[in-house]
Amino acid sequence: MVLPQKLFNDLQGIKGFNKPAFIAAHELAAATSVRINPYKDIGLFTANEKVPWCSNGVYLKERPVFTLDPAFHAGAYYVQEASSMFLEHLLNSVLPDKKGLRVLDLCAAPGGKSTLIAGLLDKDSLLISNEVIRARASILEENMERWGYMNTWVTGNDPRDFGRLTGYFDVIVVDAPCSGSGLWRKDARALDEWSEANVQLCSERQQRILADVWPALKEDGILVYATCSYSPQEDEDILDWLASEYVVQSLPVEIKEEWGIVAVNSSKGMAGYRFFPDKVKGEGFFIAALQKKEDADELRPVRFKTAHDKKIQQLAGHLLKDNDLLFIKDKENYCAIRPGHETDIHLLQQAVYLRKTGLKLGSPAAKEWLPDHEVALSIDANTSLPGINADREQALRYLKREDMGIGDLEKGWLVVKYNGLGLGWVKSLGNRMNNYLPKHWRIRMDIDTSFL
Ligand code: SAM
């Protein structure tokens, strides 16, 4: 891998940069790591080496074909490079009490940081997972459905739109679009596309994104800023820019020396954390947290009549574990939300488009309720719903939308489960069944099930 001299020029004198070691690390393959879903923990990878800064992160010895693992499709874990998992340590350090928070993950697709944040929040908190690029927002939505949390909602807005939600969020995470030098080992295209001009463009865009979303952070709220770029123009310089534009307080966190993470200070004394692949078992990454120390306008309270629909609760309530939920119709979807979150719909809708609100329940038909796919994947699904325990081959057949080869079943809607985790629905007619896996979730890969 031939690395650009121009990046080396920018990194000269940066704390922790060791050119020969950096070059040598780029001759090695990136490590594979995954993060277990804490609410779908079925005891996978328990003997594996742990990611030291993330309670649910583990390294895998080699990269398997994840598509062939039904547990992956069930949302039991998320494949994420290890440096990014430092977000858990950062959030736990600056926010030990994470109750009833409103959190925005502004640049969220495909969902690595959002799935991590969701696992740290209590059920009264709300995570708004946003992605401006439409095709990527669909992938984000699918990944968040698979992860299975009712209090993670998905929006597809430009950062500017959030600026109207003044003082609404307790935490905003900006995992900014960047020049991507930290990912060269995983994506050689990012190396071909790298240029000084692009670093400059990214730096300007990062400032624009932050300026747009800044009004939405409340006073004393926390901003987490991250990139996968080594360039100081996208890292320390952005922290300095924030410190010059706004009243902020840097939030340094404790790290262990053996982790190999480099703690840096920007010229204005803002703390940040840089990950070099020759020092950590992970990819290039930069992250920092700071607190807003200036007034933020408050949103005007909204008045509304609850949309809770008891009839929907009667028809669909059996699908879920809890009965203290609200059952509402949001646009064309019937969904369940936590009682404390109805106000949020009204507040958010003033500024942004909600792609996914709460848990989609499905829809009423003549004589039955047609359950949404999302219910089968939800951690809030009623565990005593009728189901089928599929082995790996049957589960993969289901995920390919093929005949699972199981006959003689009770009639009705059944959740297909793998190791106790829901994968989706089938409707059994006794001697045969219809596969209700949404077409766009189908595994397209050819699988020779004879060797499974
Ligand atoms: N947080 C994600 C994760 O952990 O999986 C990765 C996010 S990636 C580094 C940056 C994201 O910003 C991309 O999904 C990209 O589509 C989005 N993006 C691109 N341009 C943007 C803009 N102008 N404003 C906000 N987000 C943008």
CSV table of C-alpha atoms and ligand atoms in Angstrom, one decimal:
chain,number,residue,atom,x,y,z
A,1,MET,CA,0.0,0.0,0.0
A,2,VAL,CA,1.6,3.3,-1.1
A,3,LEU,CA,0.5,6.0,1.4
A,4,PRO,CA,0.4,9.7,0.4
A,5,GLN,CA,3.4,11.8,1.4
A,6,LYS,CA,1.0,14.7,1.8
A,7,LEU,CA,-0.7,13.0,4.7
A,8,PHE,CA,2.7,12.3,6.3
A,9,ASN,CA,3.5,16.1,6.0
A,10,ASP,CA,0.2,16.9,7.9
A,11,LEU,CA,1.0,14.2,10.6
A,12,GLN,CA,4.6,15.3,11.2
A,13,GLY,CA,4.8,16.4,14.9
A,14,ILE,CA,1.3,15.0,15.7
A,15,LYS,CA,1.5,13.2,19.1
A,16,GLY,CA,1.9,9.4,18.7
A,17,PHE,CA,2.6,9.4,14.9
A,18,ASN,CA,5.4,7.0,14.1
A,19,LYS,CA,5.8,6.9,10.3
A,20,PRO,CA,7.7,3.5,9.9
A,21,ALA,CA,5.3,1.8,12.3
A,22,PHE,CA,2.3,3.4,10.6
A,23,ILE,CA,3.4,2.2,7.2
A,24,ALA,CA,4.2,-1.3,8.5
A,25,ALA,CA,0.7,-1.5,10.1
A,26,HIS,CA,-0.8,-0.8,6.6
A,27,GLU,CA,0.8,-4.0,5.3
A,28,LEU,CA,-1.2,-6.0,7.8
A,29,ALA,CA,-4.9,-7.0,7.5
A,30,ALA,CA,-7.5,-5.2,9.7
A,31,ALA,CA,-8.7,-7.2,12.7
A,32,THR,CA,-12.4,-8.4,12.6
A,33,SER,CA,-14.5,-7.5,15.6
A,34,VAL,CA,-18.1,-7.6,16.5
A,35,ARG,CA,-20.3,-6.1,19.3
A,36,ILE,CA,-22.9,-8.3,21.0
A,37,ASN,CA,-26.4,-7.0,21.3
A,38,PRO,CA,-26.8,-6.9,25.1
A,39,TYR,CA,-30.6,-7.7,24.9
A,40,LYS,CA,-30.0,-10.6,22.5
A,41,ASP,CA,-27.1,-12.2,24.2
A,42,ILE,CA,-27.2,-15.9,23.4
A,43,GLY,CA,-23.6,-16.6,24.7
A,44,LEU,CA,-21.8,-16.2,21.4
A,45,PHE,CA,-18.0,-15.6,21.3
A,46,THR,CA,-17.6,-15.9,25.0
A,47,ALA,CA,-14.1,-17.3,24.8
A,48,ASN,CA,-12.9,-14.6,22.4
A,49,GLU,CA,-10.4,-11.8,23.1
A,50,LYS,CA,-12.3,-8.8,24.4
A,51,VAL,CA,-12.1,-5.3,23.0
A,52,PRO,CA,-10.6,-3.6,26.1
A,53,TRP,CA,-12.7,-0.4,26.0
A,54,CYS,CA,-16.1,-1.9,25.2
A,55,SER,CA,-18.0,-4.4,27.4
A,56,ASN,CA,-19.7,-6.1,24.5
A,57,GLY,CA,-16.9,-6.0,21.9
A,58,VAL,CA,-14.9,-9.0,20.9
A,59,TYR,CA,-12.3,-9.8,18.3
A,60,LEU,CA,-12.8,-12.8,15.9
A,61,LYS,CA,-9.7,-14.8,14.9
A,62,GLU,CA,-10.8,-14.8,11.3
A,63,ARG,CA,-13.6,-13.1,9.3
A,64,PRO,CA,-16.4,-15.6,8.8
A,65,VAL,CA,-19.1,-15.2,6.1
A,66,PHE,CA,-21.5,-13.4,8.3
A,67,THR,CA,-24.3,-13.9,5.8
A,68,LEU,CA,-24.2,-17.6,6.6
A,69,ASP,CA,-24.9,-17.0,10.3
A,70,PRO,CA,-28.6,-16.7,11.1
A,71,ALA,CA,-27.7,-15.1,14.5
A,72,PHE,CA,-26.2,-12.2,12.6
A,73,HIS,CA,-29.6,-11.8,10.7
A,74,ALA,CA,-31.4,-12.0,14.0
A,75,GLY,CA,-29.4,-9.0,15.4
A,76,ALA,CA,-27.4,-10.9,17.9
A,77,TYR,CA,-24.3,-8.9,17.1
A,78,TYR,CA,-23.1,-6.0,14.9
A,79,VAL,CA,-19.9,-6.2,12.9
A,80,GLN,CA,-17.9,-3.1,13.9
A,81,GLU,CA,-14.3,-2.2,13.9
A,82,ALA,CA,-12.9,-2.0,17.4
A,83,SER,CA,-11.7,1.6,17.6
A,84,SER,CA,-15.2,3.0,17.1
A,85,MET,CA,-16.4,1.0,20.1
A,86,PHE,CA,-14.5,3.5,22.3
A,87,LEU,CA,-17.7,5.5,22.1
A,88,GLU,CA,-19.0,3.2,24.9
A,89,HIS,CA,-16.2,4.2,27.2
A,90,LEU,CA,-16.5,7.8,26.3
A,91,LEU,CA,-20.2,8.0,26.9
A,92,ASN,CA,-20.0,6.0,30.2
A,93,SER,CA,-17.3,8.4,31.4
A,94,VAL,CA,-19.0,11.6,30.6
A,95,LEU,CA,-22.6,10.5,31.3
A,96,PRO,CA,-22.6,7.9,34.1
A,97,ASP,CA,-26.4,8.4,34.5
A,98,LYS,CA,-28.1,7.7,31.2
A,99,LYS,CA,-31.7,7.9,32.1
A,100,GLY,CA,-34.5,9.6,30.2
A,101,LEU,CA,-32.1,11.2,27.7
A,102,ARG,CA,-32.9,12.5,24.2
A,103,VAL,CA,-29.9,11.5,22.0
A,104,LEU,CA,-29.3,12.3,18.4
A,105,ASP,CA,-26.9,10.3,16.2
A,106,LEU,CA,-26.8,12.7,13.3
A,107,CYS,CA,-24.7,10.8,10.7
A,108,ALA,CA,-25.8,7.4,11.6
A,109,ALA,CA,-25.8,5.0,8.6
A,110,PRO,CA,-25.2,2.1,8.5
A,111,GLY,CA,-25.8,2.1,12.3
A,112,GLY,CA,-22.6,1.1,14.1
A,113,LYS,CA,-22.7,4.0,16.6
A,114,SER,CA,-26.5,3.9,16.9
A,115,THR,CA,-26.6,0.2,17.8
A,116,LEU,CA,-23.9,0.8,20.4
A,117,ILE,CA,-25.7,3.9,21.9
A,118,ALA,CA,-29.1,2.1,22.0
A,119,GLY,CA,-27.7,-0.6,24.2
A,120,LEU,CA,-26.5,2.0,26.7
A,121,LEU,CA,-29.8,3.8,27.2
A,122,ASP,CA,-32.7,3.0,29.5
A,123,LYS,CA,-36.1,2.4,27.9
A,124,ASP,CA,-37.4,5.9,28.8
A,125,SER,CA,-34.6,7.5,26.7
A,126,LEU,CA,-35.0,8.1,23.0
A,127,LEU,CA,-32.4,7.7,20.3
A,128,ILE,CA,-33.0,9.5,17.1
A,129,SER,CA,-30.8,7.9,14.5
A,130,ASN,CA,-30.5,10.1,11.4
A,131,GLU,CA,-29.1,9.7,7.9
A,132,VAL,CA,-29.4,12.3,5.2
A,133,ILE,CA,-28.6,10.1,2.2
A,134,ARG,CA,-31.8,8.2,1.4
A,135,ALA,CA,-30.4,4.9,0.2
A,136,ARG,CA,-28.2,4.8,3.3
A,137,ALA,CA,-31.1,5.7,5.5
A,138,SER,CA,-32.9,2.6,4.3
A,139,ILE,CA,-30.0,0.4,5.3
A,140,LEU,CA,-29.9,2.2,8.7
A,141,GLU,CA,-33.5,1.5,9.2
A,142,GLU,CA,-33.1,-2.1,8.4
A,143,ASN,CA,-30.1,-2.4,10.8
A,144,MET,CA,-32.0,-0.7,13.6
A,145,GLU,CA,-35.1,-2.9,13.1
A,146,ARG,CA,-32.8,-5.9,13.3
A,147,TRP,CA,-31.2,-4.6,16.5
A,148,GLY,CA,-34.8,-4.5,17.9
A,149,TYR,CA,-35.2,-1.5,20.2
A,150,MET,CA,-38.5,0.4,20.4
A,151,ASN,CA,-36.9,3.6,21.6
A,152,THR,CA,-34.7,4.0,18.6
A,153,TRP,CA,-36.4,6.0,15.9
A,154,VAL,CA,-35.0,6.8,12.4
A,155,THR,CA,-35.1,10.1,10.5
A,156,GLY,CA,-33.7,11.0,7.1
A,157,ASN,CA,-32.9,14.7,7.4
A,158,ASP,CA,-30.3,17.3,6.6
A,159,PRO,CA,-28.5,18.5,9.7
A,160,ARG,CA,-29.9,21.9,9.1
A,161,ASP,CA,-33.5,20.7,9.9
A,162,PHE,CA,-32.4,19.7,13.4
A,163,GLY,CA,-31.3,23.2,14.1
A,164,ARG,CA,-35.0,24.1,14.5
A,165,LEU,CA,-35.3,21.7,17.5
A,166,THR,CA,-33.7,24.2,19.8
A,167,GLY,CA,-32.3,22.9,23.0
A,168,TYR,CA,-34.0,19.5,22.6
A,169,PHE,CA,-31.2,17.0,22.8
A,170,ASP,CA,-29.1,16.0,25.8
A,171,VAL,CA,-26.5,14.4,23.6
A,172,ILE,CA,-25.6,14.8,20.0
A,173,VAL,CA,-23.2,12.4,18.3
A,174,VAL,CA,-21.6,13.7,15.0
A,175,ASP,CA,-19.7,10.8,13.4
A,176,ALA,CA,-18.9,13.1,10.5
A,177,PRO,CA,-18.4,12.3,6.9
A,178,CYS,CA,-14.6,12.6,6.4
A,179,SER,CA,-11.7,11.9,4.1
A,180,GLY,CA,-11.6,8.3,5.5
A,181,SER,CA,-7.8,7.8,5.9
A,182,GLY,CA,-8.4,5.7,9.0
A,183,LEU,CA,-10.2,3.1,6.9
A,184,TRP,CA,-7.6,2.4,4.2
A,185,ARG,CA,-6.9,-1.1,5.4
A,186,LYS,CA,-10.5,-2.0,5.0
A,187,ASP,CA,-11.3,0.0,1.9
A,188,ALA,CA,-8.5,0.6,-0.6
A,189,ARG,CA,-10.9,2.9,-2.6
A,190,ALA,CA,-10.7,5.5,0.2
A,191,LEU,CA,-6.9,5.6,-0.5
A,192,ASP,CA,-7.4,6.3,-4.2
A,193,GLU,CA,-9.9,9.0,-3.4
A,194,TRP,CA,-7.8,10.7,-0.8
A,195,SER,CA,-6.5,14.2,-1.6
A,196,GLU,CA,-5.5,17.3,0.3
A,197,ALA,CA,-8.3,19.2,-1.4
A,198,ASN,CA,-10.8,16.6,-0.2
A,199,VAL,CA,-9.5,16.9,3.4
A,200,GLN,CA,-10.1,20.6,3.1
A,201,LEU,CA,-13.6,20.1,1.7
A,202,CYS,CA,-14.4,17.6,4.5
A,203,SER,CA,-13.2,20.0,7.1
A,204,GLU,CA,-15.5,22.8,5.8
A,205,ARG,CA,-18.4,20.4,5.6
A,206,GLN,CA,-17.8,19.2,9.2
A,207,GLN,CA,-18.0,22.8,10.4
A,208,ARG,CA,-21.2,23.4,8.5
A,209,ILE,CA,-22.8,20.2,9.9
A,210,LEU,CA,-21.8,21.2,13.5
A,211,ALA,CA,-23.0,24.8,13.1
A,212,ASP,CA,-26.3,23.5,11.7
A,213,VAL,CA,-27.0,21.1,14.5
A,214,TRP,CA,-25.5,23.1,17.4
A,215,PRO,CA,-28.8,25.0,18.3
A,216,ALA,CA,-30.5,21.6,18.9
A,217,LEU,CA,-28.1,20.8,21.9
A,218,LYS,CA,-29.4,21.9,25.3
A,219,GLU,CA,-27.3,23.9,27.7
A,220,ASP,CA,-24.9,21.5,29.5
A,221,GLY,CA,-25.7,19.0,26.7
A,222,ILE,CA,-22.9,16.8,25.4
A,223,LEU,CA,-21.5,16.8,21.8
A,224,VAL,CA,-19.5,13.9,20.7
A,225,TYR,CA,-17.5,14.5,17.6
A,226,ALA,CA,-15.7,11.7,15.7
A,227,THR,CA,-14.1,11.0,12.4
A,228,CYS,CA,-12.2,8.1,10.8
A,229,SER,CA,-9.5,10.5,9.5
A,230,TYR,CA,-6.0,11.1,10.8
A,231,SER,CA,-5.9,14.7,9.4
A,232,PRO,CA,-5.7,17.4,12.1
A,233,GLN,CA,-7.7,19.6,9.8
A,234,GLU,CA,-10.7,17.3,10.4
A,235,ASP,CA,-9.9,16.5,14.1
A,236,GLU,CA,-8.1,19.0,16.4
A,237,ASP,CA,-8.8,21.9,14.1
A,238,ILE,CA,-12.5,21.2,14.3
A,239,LEU,CA,-12.4,21.1,18.1
A,240,ASP,CA,-10.6,24.5,18.0
A,241,TRP,CA,-13.1,25.9,15.6
A,242,LEU,CA,-15.9,24.8,18.0
A,243,ALA,CA,-14.1,26.4,20.9
A,244,SER,CA,-13.7,29.7,19.0
A,245,GLU,CA,-17.4,29.8,17.8
A,246,TYR,CA,-19.2,28.6,20.9
A,247,VAL,CA,-18.9,28.5,24.7
A,248,VAL,CA,-17.8,24.9,25.4
A,249,GLN,CA,-16.0,22.8,27.9
A,250,SER,CA,-13.7,20.0,26.9
A,251,LEU,CA,-14.5,16.7,28.5
A,252,PRO,CA,-11.3,14.6,28.9
A,253,VAL,CA,-11.8,11.0,30.0
A,254,GLU,CA,-9.5,8.5,31.7
A,255,ILE,CA,-7.9,5.9,29.5
A,256,LYS,CA,-5.5,3.0,30.3
A,257,GLU,CA,-2.0,3.3,28.9
A,258,GLU,CA,-2.1,-0.3,27.7
A,259,TRP,CA,-5.0,0.5,25.4
A,260,GLY,CA,-2.5,2.3,23.1
A,261,ILE,CA,-4.9,5.2,22.5
A,262,VAL,CA,-3.2,8.6,22.1
A,263,ALA,CA,-4.7,11.4,24.2
A,264,VAL,CA,-4.2,14.7,22.4
A,265,ASN,CA,-4.9,18.3,23.1
A,266,SER,CA,-5.8,20.8,20.4
A,267,SER,CA,-4.1,24.3,20.4
A,268,LYS,CA,-7.0,25.6,22.4
A,269,GLY,CA,-6.6,22.8,25.0
A,270,MET,CA,-9.5,20.6,23.8
A,271,ALA,CA,-9.0,16.9,24.6
A,272,GLY,CA,-9.3,14.3,21.8
A,273,TYR,CA,-8.4,10.6,21.4
A,274,ARG,CA,-6.6,9.3,18.3
A,275,PHE,CA,-6.3,5.7,17.3
A,276,PHE,CA,-3.3,4.6,15.2
A,277,PRO,CA,-3.4,1.1,13.8
A,278,ASP,CA,0.2,0.5,14.9
A,279,LYS,CA,-0.8,1.2,18.5
A,280,VAL,CA,-4.3,-0.3,18.9
A,281,LYS,CA,-6.0,-3.4,17.5
A,282,GLY,CA,-8.4,-1.4,15.4
A,283,GLU,CA,-8.5,1.2,12.6
A,284,GLY,CA,-7.8,4.9,12.4
A,285,PHE,CA,-10.2,6.9,14.5
A,286,PHE,CA,-10.6,10.2,16.3
A,287,ILE,CA,-13.1,11.1,19.0
A,288,ALA,CA,-13.8,13.9,21.5
A,289,ALA,CA,-16.5,15.0,23.8
A,290,LEU,CA,-17.4,18.5,24.9
A,291,GLN,CA,-20.1,20.2,26.9
A,292,LYS,CA,-22.2,23.2,25.7
A,293,LYS,CA,-21.8,26.0,28.2
A,294,GLU,CA,-24.2,28.6,26.8
A,295,ASP,CA,-27.9,29.2,26.7
A,296,ALA,CA,-30.0,27.3,24.4
A,297,ASP,CA,-33.5,28.4,23.4
A,298,GLU,CA,-36.2,25.9,24.6
A,299,LEU,CA,-38.8,24.5,22.3
A,300,ARG,CA,-42.3,25.6,22.9
A,301,PRO,CA,-44.3,22.9,24.5
A,302,VAL,CA,-46.9,21.2,22.2
A,303,ARG,CA,-50.5,20.5,23.0
A,304,PHE,CA,-52.1,17.4,21.6
A,305,LYS,CA,-54.7,14.8,22.4
A,306,THR,CA,-53.3,11.4,22.8
A,307,ALA,CA,-53.5,9.2,19.8
A,308,HIS,CA,-53.5,6.0,21.9
A,309,ASP,CA,-56.0,3.7,20.2
A,310,LYS,CA,-57.4,1.0,22.6
A,311,LYS,CA,-58.9,-0.9,19.7
A,312,ILE,CA,-55.4,-1.4,18.2
A,313,GLN,CA,-54.1,-2.4,21.6
A,314,GLN,CA,-56.8,-5.1,21.8
A,315,LEU,CA,-55.9,-6.4,18.3
A,316,ALA,CA,-52.1,-6.2,18.5
A,317,GLY,CA,-51.3,-6.0,22.2
A,318,HIS,CA,-50.7,-9.8,22.4
A,319,LEU,CA,-47.6,-9.3,20.2
A,320,LEU,CA,-45.7,-7.5,22.9
A,321,LYS,CA,-44.4,-8.2,26.4
A,322,ASP,CA,-45.4,-4.9,28.1
A,323,ASN,CA,-48.9,-3.6,28.4
A,324,ASP,CA,-48.0,-0.1,29.5
A,325,LEU,CA,-47.4,1.0,25.9
A,326,LEU,CA,-49.2,3.4,23.6
A,327,PHE,CA,-50.7,2.0,20.4
A,328,ILE,CA,-50.9,4.7,17.8
A,329,LYS,CA,-51.2,5.3,14.0
A,330,ASP,CA,-48.3,7.2,12.7
A,331,LYS,CA,-48.9,8.1,9.1
A,332,GLU,CA,-49.8,4.7,7.5
A,333,ASN,CA,-48.2,2.6,10.2
A,334,TYR,CA,-49.6,1.3,13.4
A,335,CYS,CA,-46.9,1.4,16.1
A,336,ALA,CA,-46.2,1.0,19.7
A,337,ILE,CA,-44.2,3.6,21.7
A,338,ARG,CA,-43.3,4.1,25.3
A,339,PRO,CA,-45.9,6.4,27.1
A,340,GLY,CA,-43.3,9.1,27.7
A,341,HIS,CA,-42.5,9.4,24.0
A,342,GLU,CA,-45.7,10.7,22.5
A,343,THR,CA,-44.8,14.4,23.1
A,344,ASP,CA,-41.5,13.7,21.2
A,345,ILE,CA,-43.4,12.7,18.1
A,346,HIS,CA,-45.1,16.1,18.1
A,347,LEU,CA,-42.0,18.0,18.8
A,348,LEU,CA,-39.8,16.2,16.3
A,349,GLN,CA,-42.4,16.3,13.5
A,350,GLN,CA,-42.3,20.1,13.5
A,351,ALA,CA,-38.8,19.9,12.0
A,352,VAL,CA,-37.9,16.4,10.7
A,353,TYR,CA,-39.4,13.5,8.9
A,354,LEU,CA,-39.8,10.4,11.0
A,355,ARG,CA,-39.1,7.3,8.9
A,356,LYS,CA,-39.5,4.9,11.8
A,357,THR,CA,-41.4,5.8,15.1
A,358,GLY,CA,-41.4,3.2,17.8
A,359,LEU,CA,-42.1,-0.4,16.8
A,360,LYS,CA,-44.1,-1.1,13.7
A,361,LEU,CA,-46.9,-3.5,14.6
A,362,GLY,CA,-48.5,-4.4,11.3
A,363,SER,CA,-52.0,-3.9,10.2
A,364,PRO,CA,-55.6,-5.2,10.8
A,365,ALA,CA,-57.1,-7.5,8.2
A,366,ALA,CA,-60.7,-9.0,8.0
A,367,LYS,CA,-60.3,-11.7,10.7
A,368,GLU,CA,-56.8,-11.3,12.0
A,369,TRP,CA,-53.8,-9.0,12.7
A,370,LEU,CA,-51.1,-9.1,10.1
A,371,PRO,CA,-47.9,-8.7,12.1
A,372,ASP,CA,-45.0,-6.6,10.9
A,373,HIS,CA,-41.7,-8.2,10.3
A,374,GLU,CA,-40.2,-5.8,12.9
A,375,VAL,CA,-42.2,-7.4,15.7
A,376,ALA,CA,-40.4,-10.8,15.2
A,377,LEU,CA,-37.0,-9.0,15.7
A,378,SER,CA,-38.1,-6.9,18.6
A,379,ILE,CA,-36.6,-7.3,22.1
A,380,ASP,CA,-40.1,-6.2,23.2
A,381,ALA,CA,-41.9,-9.1,21.4
A,382,ASN,CA,-44.0,-11.4,23.6
A,383,THR,CA,-41.8,-14.4,24.2
A,384,SER,CA,-44.7,-16.8,24.3
A,385,LEU,CA,-45.8,-16.1,20.7
A,386,PRO,CA,-46.2,-19.4,18.8
A,387,GLY,CA,-42.9,-20.1,17.0
A,388,ILE,CA,-40.8,-22.6,15.2
A,389,ASN,CA,-37.2,-23.4,16.3
A,390,ALA,CA,-35.2,-23.6,13.2
A,391,ASP,CA,-31.8,-25.2,12.9
A,392,ARG,CA,-29.1,-23.4,10.9
A,393,GLU,CA,-30.1,-25.0,7.6
A,394,GLN,CA,-33.8,-24.3,8.1
A,395,ALA,CA,-33.0,-20.8,9.2
A,396,LEU,CA,-30.9,-20.1,6.1
A,397,ARG,CA,-33.7,-21.5,3.9
A,398,TYR,CA,-36.1,-19.2,5.6
A,399,LEU,CA,-33.8,-16.2,5.0
A,400,LYS,CA,-33.6,-17.2,1.4
A,401,ARG,CA,-37.4,-17.2,1.3
A,402,GLU,CA,-37.3,-20.9,0.3
A,403,ASP,CA,-39.3,-23.8,1.7
A,404,MET,CA,-37.9,-24.6,5.1
A,405,GLY,CA,-38.8,-28.3,4.8
A,406,ILE,CA,-40.8,-28.4,8.0
A,407,GLY,CA,-44.3,-29.9,7.8
A,408,ASP,CA,-47.2,-30.6,10.2
A,409,LEU,CA,-47.3,-27.4,12.2
A,410,GLU,CA,-50.0,-25.7,14.2
A,411,LYS,CA,-52.0,-23.2,12.0
A,412,GLY,CA,-51.5,-19.5,12.2
A,413,TRP,CA,-48.7,-16.9,12.5
A,414,LEU,CA,-45.5,-18.4,13.8
A,415,VAL,CA,-42.2,-16.6,14.6
A,416,VAL,CA,-39.2,-18.4,13.1
A,417,LYS,CA,-36.5,-18.6,15.7
A,418,TYR,CA,-32.9,-19.4,15.7
A,419,ASN,CA,-31.3,-20.1,19.1
A,420,GLY,CA,-34.3,-18.4,20.6
A,421,LEU,CA,-34.0,-15.2,18.5
A,422,GLY,CA,-36.7,-14.2,16.1
A,423,LEU,CA,-35.9,-14.0,12.4
A,424,GLY,CA,-39.3,-13.2,10.9
A,425,TRP,CA,-42.8,-14.6,10.4
A,426,VAL,CA,-44.4,-17.5,8.5
A,427,LYS,CA,-48.0,-18.2,8.2
A,428,SER,CA,-48.7,-21.9,8.7
A,429,LEU,CA,-51.7,-23.5,6.9
A,430,GLY,CA,-50.9,-26.9,8.6
A,431,ASN,CA,-49.5,-28.8,5.7
A,432,ARG,CA,-47.6,-25.9,4.2
A,433,MET,CA,-46.5,-22.4,5.1
A,434,ASN,CA,-46.1,-19.0,3.6
A,435,ASN,CA,-42.8,-17.2,4.1
A,436,TYR,CA,-43.4,-13.6,5.2
A,437,LEU,CA,-39.7,-12.4,5.2
A,438,PRO,CA,-39.8,-9.1,3.4
A,439,LYS,CA,-38.3,-9.5,-0.1
A,440,HIS,CA,-35.6,-6.9,0.4
A,441,TRP,CA,-34.3,-8.8,3.5
A,442,ARG,CA,-33.8,-12.0,1.5
A,443,ILE,CA,-30.3,-13.5,1.3
A,444,ARG,CA,-29.3,-13.3,-2.3
A,445,MET,CA,-26.1,-15.3,-2.0
A,446,ASP,CA,-26.1,-18.9,-3.4
A,447,ILE,CA,-25.7,-21.2,-0.5
A,448,ASP,CA,-24.9,-24.9,-0.8
A,449,THR,CA,-26.8,-26.1,2.2
A,450,SER,CA,-25.5,-29.7,1.7
A,451,PHE,CA,-22.2,-28.8,3.5
A,452,LEU,CA,-23.7,-26.9,6.4
B,1,SAM,N1,-22.0,6.6,12.3
B,1,SAM,C1,-22.0,5.6,11.3
B,1,SAM,C2,-21.7,4.3,11.9
B,1,SAM,O1,-21.1,4.2,13.0
B,1,SAM,O2,-22.1,3.2,11.3
B,1,SAM,C3,-21.0,6.0,10.2
B,1,SAM,C4,-21.2,7.3,9.7
B,1,SAM,S1,-20.2,7.8,8.3
B,1,SAM,C5,-18.7,8.1,9.1
B,1,SAM,C6,-20.8,9.4,8.0
B,1,SAM,C7,-22.2,9.5,7.5
B,1,SAM,O3,-22.5,10.8,7.2
B,1,SAM,C8,-22.5,8.7,6.2
B,1,SAM,O4,-23.6,7.8,6.4
B,1,SAM,C9,-22.9,9.8,5.2
B,1,SAM,O5,-23.9,9.3,4.3
B,1,SAM,C10,-23.4,10.9,6.1
B,1,SAM,N2,-23.3,12.2,5.4
B,1,SAM,C11,-22.8,12.5,4.2
B,1,SAM,N3,-22.9,13.8,4.0
B,1,SAM,C12,-23.5,14.4,5.0
B,1,SAM,C13,-24.0,15.7,5.4
B,1,SAM,N4,-23.8,16.7,4.6
B,1,SAM,N5,-24.6,15.9,6.5
B,1,SAM,C14,-24.8,14.8,7.4
B,1,SAM,N6,-24.4,13.6,7.1
B,1,SAM,C15,-23.8,13.3,6.0
